[in-house]
Tab-separated table of C-alpha atoms in Angstrom:
chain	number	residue	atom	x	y	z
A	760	UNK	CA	-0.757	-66.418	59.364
A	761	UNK	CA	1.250	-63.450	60.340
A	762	UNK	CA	4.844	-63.323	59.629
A	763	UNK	CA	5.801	-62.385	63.305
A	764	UNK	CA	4.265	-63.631	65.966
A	765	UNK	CA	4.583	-59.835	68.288
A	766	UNK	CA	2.518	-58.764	65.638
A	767	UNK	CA	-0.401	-61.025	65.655
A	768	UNK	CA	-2.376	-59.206	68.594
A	769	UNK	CA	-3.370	-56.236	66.226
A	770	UNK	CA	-2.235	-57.918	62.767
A	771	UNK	CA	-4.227	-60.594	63.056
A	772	UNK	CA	-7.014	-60.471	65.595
A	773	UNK	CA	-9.527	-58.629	64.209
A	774	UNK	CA	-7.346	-55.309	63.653
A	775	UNK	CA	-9.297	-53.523	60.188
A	776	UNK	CA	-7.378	-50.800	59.693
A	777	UNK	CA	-3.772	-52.799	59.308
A	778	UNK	CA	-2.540	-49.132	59.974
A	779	UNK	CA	-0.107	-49.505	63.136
A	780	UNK	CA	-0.759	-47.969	66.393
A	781	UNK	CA	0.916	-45.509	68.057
A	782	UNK	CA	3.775	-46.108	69.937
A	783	UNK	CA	4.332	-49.171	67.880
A	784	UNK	CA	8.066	-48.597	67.517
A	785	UNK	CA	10.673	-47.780	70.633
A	786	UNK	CA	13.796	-46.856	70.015
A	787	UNK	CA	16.755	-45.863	72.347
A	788	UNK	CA	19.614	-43.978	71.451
A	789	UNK	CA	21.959	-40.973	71.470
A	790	UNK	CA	20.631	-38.195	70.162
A	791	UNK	CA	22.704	-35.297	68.230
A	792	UNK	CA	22.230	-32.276	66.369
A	793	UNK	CA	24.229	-32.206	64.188
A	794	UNK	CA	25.953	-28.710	62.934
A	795	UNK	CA	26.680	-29.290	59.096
A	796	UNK	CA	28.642	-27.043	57.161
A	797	UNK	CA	29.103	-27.794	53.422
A	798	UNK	CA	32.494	-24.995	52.238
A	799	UNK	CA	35.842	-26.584	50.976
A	800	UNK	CA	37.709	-23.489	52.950
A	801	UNK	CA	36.465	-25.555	56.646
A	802	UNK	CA	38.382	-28.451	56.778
A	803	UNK	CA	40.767	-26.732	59.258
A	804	UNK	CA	38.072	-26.754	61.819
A	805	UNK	CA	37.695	-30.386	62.531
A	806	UNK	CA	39.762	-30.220	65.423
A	807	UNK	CA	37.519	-27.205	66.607
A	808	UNK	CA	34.028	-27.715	65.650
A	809	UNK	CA	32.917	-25.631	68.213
A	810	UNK	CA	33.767	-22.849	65.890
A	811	UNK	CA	31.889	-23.572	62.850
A	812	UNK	CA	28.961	-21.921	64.140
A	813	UNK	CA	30.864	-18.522	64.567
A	814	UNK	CA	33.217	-19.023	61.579
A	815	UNK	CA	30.969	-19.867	59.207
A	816	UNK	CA	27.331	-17.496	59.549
A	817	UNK	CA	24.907	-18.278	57.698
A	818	UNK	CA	26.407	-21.599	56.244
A	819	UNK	CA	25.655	-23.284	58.798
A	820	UNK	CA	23.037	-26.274	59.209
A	821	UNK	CA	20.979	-27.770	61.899
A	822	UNK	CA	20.132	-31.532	61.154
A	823	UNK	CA	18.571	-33.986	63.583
A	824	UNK	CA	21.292	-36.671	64.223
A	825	UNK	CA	22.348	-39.420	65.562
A	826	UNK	CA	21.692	-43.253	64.078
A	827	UNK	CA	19.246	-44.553	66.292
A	828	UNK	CA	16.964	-40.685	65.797
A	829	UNK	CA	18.135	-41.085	61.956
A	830	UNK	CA	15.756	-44.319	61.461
A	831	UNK	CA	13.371	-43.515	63.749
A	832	UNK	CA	12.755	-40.575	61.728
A	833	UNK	CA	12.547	-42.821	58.760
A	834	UNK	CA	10.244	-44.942	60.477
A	835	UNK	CA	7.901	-42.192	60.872
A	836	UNK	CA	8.233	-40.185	57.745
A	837	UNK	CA	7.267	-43.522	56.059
A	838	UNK	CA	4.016	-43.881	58.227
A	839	UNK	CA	2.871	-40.609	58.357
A	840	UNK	CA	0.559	-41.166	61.584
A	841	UNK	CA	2.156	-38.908	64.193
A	842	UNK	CA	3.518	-40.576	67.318
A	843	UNK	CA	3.846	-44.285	65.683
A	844	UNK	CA	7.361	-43.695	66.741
A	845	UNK	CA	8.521	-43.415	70.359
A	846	UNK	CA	12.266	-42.050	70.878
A	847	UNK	CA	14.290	-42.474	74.279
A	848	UNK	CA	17.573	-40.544	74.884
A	849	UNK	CA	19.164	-38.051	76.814
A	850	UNK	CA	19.935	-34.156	76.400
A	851	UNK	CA	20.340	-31.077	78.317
A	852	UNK	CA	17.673	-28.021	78.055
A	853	UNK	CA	19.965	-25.972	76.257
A	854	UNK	CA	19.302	-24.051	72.833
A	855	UNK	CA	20.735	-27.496	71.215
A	856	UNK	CA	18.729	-29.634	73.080
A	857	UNK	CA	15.373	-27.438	72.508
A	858	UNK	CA	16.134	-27.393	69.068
A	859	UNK	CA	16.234	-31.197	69.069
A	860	UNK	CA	12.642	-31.690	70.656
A	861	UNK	CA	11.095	-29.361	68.837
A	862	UNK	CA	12.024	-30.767	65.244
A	863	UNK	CA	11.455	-34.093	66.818
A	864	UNK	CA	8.230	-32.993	67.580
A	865	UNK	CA	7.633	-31.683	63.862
A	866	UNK	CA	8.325	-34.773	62.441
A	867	UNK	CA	6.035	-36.610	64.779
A	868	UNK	CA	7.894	-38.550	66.999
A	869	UNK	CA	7.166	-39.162	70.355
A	870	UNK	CA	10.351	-38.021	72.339
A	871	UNK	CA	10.655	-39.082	76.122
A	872	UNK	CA	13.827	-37.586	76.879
A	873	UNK	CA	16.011	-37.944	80.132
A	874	UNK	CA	17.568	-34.371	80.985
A	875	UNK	CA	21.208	-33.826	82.796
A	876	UNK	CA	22.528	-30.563	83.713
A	877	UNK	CA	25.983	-32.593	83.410
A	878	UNK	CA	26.919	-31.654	80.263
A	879	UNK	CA	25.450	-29.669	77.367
A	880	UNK	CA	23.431	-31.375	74.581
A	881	UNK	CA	25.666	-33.988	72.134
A	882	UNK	CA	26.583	-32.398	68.706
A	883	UNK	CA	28.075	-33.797	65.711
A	884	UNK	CA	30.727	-31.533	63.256
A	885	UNK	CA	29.443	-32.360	59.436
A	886	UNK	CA	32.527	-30.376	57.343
A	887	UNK	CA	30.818	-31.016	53.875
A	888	UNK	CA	33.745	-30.677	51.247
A	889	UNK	CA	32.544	-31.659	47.453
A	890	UNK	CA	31.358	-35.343	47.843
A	891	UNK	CA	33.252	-35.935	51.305
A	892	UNK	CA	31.968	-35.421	54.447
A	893	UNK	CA	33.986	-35.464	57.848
A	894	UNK	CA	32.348	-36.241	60.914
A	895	UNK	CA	33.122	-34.846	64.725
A	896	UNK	CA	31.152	-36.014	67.709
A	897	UNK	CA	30.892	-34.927	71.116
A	898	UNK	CA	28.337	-37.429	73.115
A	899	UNK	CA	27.911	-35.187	75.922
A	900	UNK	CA	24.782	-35.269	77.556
A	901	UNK	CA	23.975	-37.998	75.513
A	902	UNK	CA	26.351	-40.540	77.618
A	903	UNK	CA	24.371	-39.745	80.476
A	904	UNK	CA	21.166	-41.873	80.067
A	905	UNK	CA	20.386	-44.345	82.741
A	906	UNK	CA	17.942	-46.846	83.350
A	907	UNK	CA	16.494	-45.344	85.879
A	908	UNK	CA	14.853	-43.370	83.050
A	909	UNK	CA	12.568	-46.631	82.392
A	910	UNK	CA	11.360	-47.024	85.883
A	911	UNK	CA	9.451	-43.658	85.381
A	912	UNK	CA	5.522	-44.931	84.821
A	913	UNK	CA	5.436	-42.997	81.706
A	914	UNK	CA	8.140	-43.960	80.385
A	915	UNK	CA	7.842	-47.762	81.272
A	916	UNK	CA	3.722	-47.383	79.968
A	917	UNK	CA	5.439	-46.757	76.434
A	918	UNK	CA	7.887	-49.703	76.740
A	919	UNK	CA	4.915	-52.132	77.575
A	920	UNK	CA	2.686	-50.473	74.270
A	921	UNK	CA	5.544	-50.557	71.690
A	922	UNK	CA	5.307	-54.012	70.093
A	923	UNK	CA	9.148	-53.502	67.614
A	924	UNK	CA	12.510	-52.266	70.038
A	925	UNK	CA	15.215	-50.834	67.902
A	926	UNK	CA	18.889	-49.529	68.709
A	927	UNK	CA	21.740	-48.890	67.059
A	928	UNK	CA	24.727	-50.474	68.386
A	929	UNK	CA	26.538	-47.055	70.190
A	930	UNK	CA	23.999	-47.031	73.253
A	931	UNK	CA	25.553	-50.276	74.055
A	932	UNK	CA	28.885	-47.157	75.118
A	933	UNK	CA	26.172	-45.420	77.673
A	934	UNK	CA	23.647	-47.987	79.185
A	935	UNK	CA	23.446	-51.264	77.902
A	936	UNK	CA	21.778	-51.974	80.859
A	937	UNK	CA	18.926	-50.503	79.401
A	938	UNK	CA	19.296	-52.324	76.099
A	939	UNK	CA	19.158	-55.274	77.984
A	940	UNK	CA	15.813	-54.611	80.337
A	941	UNK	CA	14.318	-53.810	77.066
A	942	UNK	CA	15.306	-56.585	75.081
A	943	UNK	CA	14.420	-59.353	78.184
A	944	UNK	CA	10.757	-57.712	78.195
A	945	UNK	CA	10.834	-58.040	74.237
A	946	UNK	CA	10.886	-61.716	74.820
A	947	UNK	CA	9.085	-62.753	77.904
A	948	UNK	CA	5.715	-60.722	76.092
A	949	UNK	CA	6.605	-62.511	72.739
A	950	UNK	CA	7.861	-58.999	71.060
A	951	UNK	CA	10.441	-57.880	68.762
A	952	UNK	CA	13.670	-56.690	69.613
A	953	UNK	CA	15.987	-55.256	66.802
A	954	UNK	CA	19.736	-54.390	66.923
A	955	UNK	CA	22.578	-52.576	64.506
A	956	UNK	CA	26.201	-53.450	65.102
A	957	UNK	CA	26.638	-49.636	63.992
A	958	UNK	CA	30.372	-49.637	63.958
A	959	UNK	CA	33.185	-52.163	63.799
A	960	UNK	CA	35.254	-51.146	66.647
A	961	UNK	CA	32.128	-52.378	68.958
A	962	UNK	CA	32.528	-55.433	67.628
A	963	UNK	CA	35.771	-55.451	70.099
A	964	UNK	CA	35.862	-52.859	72.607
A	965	UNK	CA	32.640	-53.132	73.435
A	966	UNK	CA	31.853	-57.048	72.994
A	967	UNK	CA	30.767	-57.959	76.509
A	968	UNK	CA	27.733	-55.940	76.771
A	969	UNK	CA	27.515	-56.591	72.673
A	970	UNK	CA	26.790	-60.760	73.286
A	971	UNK	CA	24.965	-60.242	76.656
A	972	UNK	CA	21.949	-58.548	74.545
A	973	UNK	CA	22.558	-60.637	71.289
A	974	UNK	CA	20.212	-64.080	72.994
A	975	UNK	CA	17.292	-61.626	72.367
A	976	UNK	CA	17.762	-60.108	69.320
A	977	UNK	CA	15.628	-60.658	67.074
A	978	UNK	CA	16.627	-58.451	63.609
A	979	UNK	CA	20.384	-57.891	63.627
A	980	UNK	CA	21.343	-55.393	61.282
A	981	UNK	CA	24.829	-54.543	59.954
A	982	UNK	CA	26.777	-53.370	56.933
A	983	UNK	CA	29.828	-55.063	55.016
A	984	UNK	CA	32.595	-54.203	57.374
A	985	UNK	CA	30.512	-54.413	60.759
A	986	UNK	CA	29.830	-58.144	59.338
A	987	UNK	CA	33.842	-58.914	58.600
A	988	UNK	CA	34.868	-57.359	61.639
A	989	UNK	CA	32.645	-59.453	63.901
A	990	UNK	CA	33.236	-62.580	62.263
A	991	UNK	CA	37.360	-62.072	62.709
A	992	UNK	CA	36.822	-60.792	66.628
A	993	UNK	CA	34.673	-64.152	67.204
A	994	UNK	CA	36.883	-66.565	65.117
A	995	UNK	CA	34.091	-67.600	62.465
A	996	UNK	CA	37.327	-69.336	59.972
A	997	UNK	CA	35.651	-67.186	57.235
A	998	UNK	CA	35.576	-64.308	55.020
A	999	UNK	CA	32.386	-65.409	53.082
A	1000	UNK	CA	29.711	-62.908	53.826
A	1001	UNK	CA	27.337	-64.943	53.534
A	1002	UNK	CA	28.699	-68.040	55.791
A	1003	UNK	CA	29.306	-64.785	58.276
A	1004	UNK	CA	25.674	-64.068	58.184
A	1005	UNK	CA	24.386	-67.654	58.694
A	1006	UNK	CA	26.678	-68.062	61.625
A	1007	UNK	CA	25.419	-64.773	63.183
A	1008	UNK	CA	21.878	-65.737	63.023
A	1009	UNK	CA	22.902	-69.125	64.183
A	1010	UNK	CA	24.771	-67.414	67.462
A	1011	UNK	CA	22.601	-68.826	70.788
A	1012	UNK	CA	19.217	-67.202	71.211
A	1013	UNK	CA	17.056	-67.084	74.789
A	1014	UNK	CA	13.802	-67.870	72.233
A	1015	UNK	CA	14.733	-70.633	70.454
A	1016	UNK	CA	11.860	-70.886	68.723
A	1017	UNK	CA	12.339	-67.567	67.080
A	1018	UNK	CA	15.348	-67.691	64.655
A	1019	UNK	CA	17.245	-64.432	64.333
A	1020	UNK	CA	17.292	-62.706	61.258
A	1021	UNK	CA	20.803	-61.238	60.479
A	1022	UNK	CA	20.555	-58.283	57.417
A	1023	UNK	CA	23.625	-57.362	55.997
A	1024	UNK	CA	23.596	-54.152	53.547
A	1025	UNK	CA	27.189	-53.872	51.127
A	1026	UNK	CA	26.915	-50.527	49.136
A	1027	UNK	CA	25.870	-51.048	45.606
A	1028	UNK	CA	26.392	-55.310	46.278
A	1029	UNK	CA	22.910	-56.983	47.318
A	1030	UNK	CA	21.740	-56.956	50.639
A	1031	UNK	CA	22.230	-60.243	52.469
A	1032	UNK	CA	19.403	-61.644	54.418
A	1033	UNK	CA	20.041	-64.819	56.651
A	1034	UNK	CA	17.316	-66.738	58.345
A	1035	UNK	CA	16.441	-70.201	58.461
A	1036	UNK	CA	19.552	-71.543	57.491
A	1037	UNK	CA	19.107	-69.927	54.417
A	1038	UNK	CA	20.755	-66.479	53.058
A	1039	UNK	CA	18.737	-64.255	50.082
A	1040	UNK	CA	20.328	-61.911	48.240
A	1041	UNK	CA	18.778	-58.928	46.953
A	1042	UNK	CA	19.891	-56.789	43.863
A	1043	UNK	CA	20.562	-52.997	45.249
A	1044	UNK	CA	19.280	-50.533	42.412
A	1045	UNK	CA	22.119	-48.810	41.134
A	1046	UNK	CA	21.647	-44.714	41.159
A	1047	UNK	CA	23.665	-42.647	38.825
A	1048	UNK	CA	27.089	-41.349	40.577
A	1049	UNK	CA	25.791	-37.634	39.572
A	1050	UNK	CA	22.791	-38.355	41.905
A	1051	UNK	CA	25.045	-39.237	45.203
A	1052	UNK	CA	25.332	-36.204	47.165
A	1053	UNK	CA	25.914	-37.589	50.583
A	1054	UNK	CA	26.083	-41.385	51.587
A	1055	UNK	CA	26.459	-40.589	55.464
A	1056	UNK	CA	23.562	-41.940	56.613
A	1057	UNK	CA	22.120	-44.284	54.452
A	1058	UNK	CA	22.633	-47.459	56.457
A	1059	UNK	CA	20.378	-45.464	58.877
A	1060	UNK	CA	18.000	-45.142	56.122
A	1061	UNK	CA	18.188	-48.609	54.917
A	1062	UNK	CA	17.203	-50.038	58.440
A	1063	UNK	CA	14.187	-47.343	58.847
A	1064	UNK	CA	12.815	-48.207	55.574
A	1065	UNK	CA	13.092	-51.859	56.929
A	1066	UNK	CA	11.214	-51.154	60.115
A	1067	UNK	CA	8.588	-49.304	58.825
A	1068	UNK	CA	7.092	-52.248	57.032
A	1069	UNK	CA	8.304	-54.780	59.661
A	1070	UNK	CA	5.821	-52.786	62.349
A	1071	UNK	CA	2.878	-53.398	59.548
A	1072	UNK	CA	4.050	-57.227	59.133
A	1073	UNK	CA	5.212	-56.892	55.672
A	1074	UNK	CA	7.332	-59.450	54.271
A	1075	UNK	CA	11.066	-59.906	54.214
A	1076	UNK	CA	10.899	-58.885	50.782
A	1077	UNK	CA	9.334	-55.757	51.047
A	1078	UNK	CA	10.875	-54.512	54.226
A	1079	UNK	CA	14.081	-54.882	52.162
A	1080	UNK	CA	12.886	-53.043	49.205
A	1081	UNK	CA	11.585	-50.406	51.637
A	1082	UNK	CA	14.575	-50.352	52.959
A	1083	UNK	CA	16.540	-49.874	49.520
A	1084	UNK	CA	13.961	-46.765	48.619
A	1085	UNK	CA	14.690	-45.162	51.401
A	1086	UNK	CA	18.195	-45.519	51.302
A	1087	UNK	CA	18.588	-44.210	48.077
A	1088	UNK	CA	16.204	-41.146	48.860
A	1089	UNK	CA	18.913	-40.139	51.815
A	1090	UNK	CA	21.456	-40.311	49.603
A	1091	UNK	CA	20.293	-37.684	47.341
A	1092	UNK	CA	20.319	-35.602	50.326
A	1093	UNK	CA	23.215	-33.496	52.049
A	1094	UNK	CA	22.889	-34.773	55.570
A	1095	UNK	CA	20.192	-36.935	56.833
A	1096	UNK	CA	17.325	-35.197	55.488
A	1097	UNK	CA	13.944	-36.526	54.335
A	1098	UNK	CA	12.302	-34.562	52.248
A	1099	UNK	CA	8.426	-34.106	51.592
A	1100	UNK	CA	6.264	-37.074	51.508
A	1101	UNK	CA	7.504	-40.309	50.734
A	1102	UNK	CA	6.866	-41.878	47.561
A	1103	UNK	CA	7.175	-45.884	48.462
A	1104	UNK	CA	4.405	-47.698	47.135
């Protein structure tokens, strides 16, 4: 018996090749490039990032970013069949937002982007300074995604394939009406729909939209402070991560019959997986501190690692410990960057 029941249609009807199809992930978010500088001598330009580019020549970086593109990348690096992944946003066609699509394109992602002449495509600072690393975003075209994106046929025709929906928590900041058309069509075809908090403060500001798409998630993913920060803006009485878990996966659901499973990732503490009434926890593998370059980005990791095997109907157990791997791989890395082939076996 499959695991999950969205999967059963190519898991477990006669499908040979247990190799997912393409387009079996969607994911929505805001996508970035982000401009990564790694000099001590730079921290002066956070408050101008615009400048790193022509301050620092030949320093400077181009990364794919964003946390929704950062584990969809995963996602696909880890399946290595071009176009498993499907990738909605919005940029402008600038040099920035060429740039984008073209190294989503070289990683094998299947990028339907919405264009705006509004504003120029979203960037992210990275000031890189020893083991720290500053962030600076500008949204930007990014903010401007609507949902008149998904009436487009094509776009829609790749909603209806994908059979796993995954966003970080930030596009709930530009269209969470688009979250939500996604997420209801997740359950009435008997789908999965996956969410990350992302951030604490839209545990707050942003709450509204936040528990209007929660009835249909499915996966809820969050880290340590994301978990405490949600449990003291909805008055859970607790600080016991693990009691915060169960009552998150316990929070009403439109498909009852499909219990949410809340993941909740602590650093070097084990990953907390609720479900059932029931929370695991799972050891993290310690790395050396000499190995840590750069541990932006690794929740993003984590949760693509976790994906990938979700799509192939893996089991709890070894989405997490795909999740771990991968994890650990970007944090070896200066910026999110995933090298070569992956190793997970």
């Amino acid at each position: 018996m499959c695991p999950w029941r969205n999967l059963r249609s190519w898991l477990c009807i006669g499908h040979s090749e247990r190799q997912p199809p393409k387009g079996v992930l969607l994911a929505y978010g805001n996508p970035l490039l982000d401009i990564s500088v790694n000099d001590d001598s730079c921290v002066s330009l956070l408050e101008k990032y615009d400048e790193l580019v022509a301050t620092y020549p030949g320093k400077v970086e181009y990364i794919l970013g964003g946390a929704t593109l950062n584990t969809t990348r995963a996602v696909q690096w880890l399946l290595q069949r071009r176009k498993s992944t499907t990738y909605f946003g919005c940029i402008s066609k600038d040099k920035n937002g060429d740039l984008i699509e073209r190294k989503c394109k070289e990683a094998g992602v299947n990028v339907q982007f919405q264009y705006t002449d509004k504003e120029p495509t979203g960037t992210c600072a990275a000031v890189c300074t020893g083991s720290d690393r500053s962030l600076v975003t500008k949204l930007a075209a990014a903010s401007h995604f609507t949902e008149e994106h998904l009436d487009a046929p094509t776009s829609w025709g790749l909603v209806e394939k994908a059979r796993v929906y995954y966003s970080a928590g930030f596009p709930l900041t530009v269209s969470p009406a688009s979250m939500l058309r996604m997420a209801r069509h997740s359950k009435e075809e008997g789908k999965t729909y996956c969410m990350n908090l992302s951030a604490p403060f839209l545990c707050s500001i942003f709450k509204e939209p936040m528990m209007q798409l929660l009835p249909y998630v499915d996966f809820l993913f969050c880290n340590e402070s994301e978990a405490d920060e949600f449990a003291r803006v909805h008055e859970f009485g607790t600080t016991d991560r693990k009691e915060i878990a169960l009552k998150m996966a316990a929070l009403p659901k439109e498909d009852s019959s499909r219990p949410r499973t809340v993941v909740v990732t602590q650093g070097p503490d084990p990953v907390l997986v609720a479900k059932d009434g029931k929370v695991t926890e799972y050891p993290v593998e310690q790395l050396p501190k000499e190995k840590i370059v750069d541990t932006n980005g690794a929740g993003d990791g984590f949760v693509g690692g976790f994906l990938s095997q979700l799509v192939q109907g893996k089991s709890l157990e070894e989405c997490v410990r795909c999740g771990m791997y991968v994890g650990n791989v970007i944090v070896q890395q200066a910026g999110f960057t995933l090298p070569g082939s992956p190793s997970f076996a």
